[in-house]
Amino acid sequence: MMKFKAYYLLLISSLILLILGFLVGEETFDINVHDTYYVIANCHLYRLFSSLLFIIFIFYFLLNIIKIELNKIISKIHIFGTIISIILLIFPYSIFDRTKEFPLYDSFEYINIVLTVSFLVLLFLQLLFLINIVVSLIKKMKSFRASRLHK
C-alpha cells in the first residue's frame, strides 16, 4: 500500500481549484494600484493558482522520485502554508464583495491588508521551499562524498 505523502494535498487542492475555476461565474477581482484598476476574472485567478499548486506538486513528486530527502517539518509548513495563503488570496473578495458597483480601494481596506499579507506569506513560503531544496542537495552531496571517501 502506498503511503500518503503531504504533497498529495497540493494535487487535491489543485484539482479542486481547477474545478471551481470552471464553476465560478463572471465575477471579477479588482486590484487598485495608484490610479489604475486591474480587473481579473475570478476563473482565471482560480486556474492560475491551480497551475501553481500543480507545479509545486510536480517538484515534490520529482524530488521524491530522485530520492532527495527534504526536511519534513519545513515541507509541511510550506505545503499547508501555501494552501492556506492561496485560500486567503482567493476568497475574501468573493465573500464580502456582493455589490455590483465598482469598489473603491478604501472601502476594502482590511480585505486588502489580508490579501497583501497572504501574498507576502506565499512568496516567503516559496523562498523557504527553494532553501529547503538547496540545503537538501548540499546534505546529499556531502553524504555522497563521505561515502566515496570511506571506500
XYZ file of C-alpha atoms in Angstrom, residues 16-26 43 46-47:
14
model
C -10.451 21.418 -6.543
C -9.361 24.911 -7.610
C -9.421 23.866 -11.266
C -12.978 22.578 -10.936
C -14.006 25.735 -9.061
C -12.409 27.786 -11.816
C -14.835 26.310 -14.309
C -17.839 26.641 -11.995
C -17.295 30.270 -10.930
C -19.466 32.792 -12.716
C -18.477 36.066 -14.299
C -11.988 31.937 -13.094
C -8.542 30.015 -9.793
C -6.804 28.466 -12.799
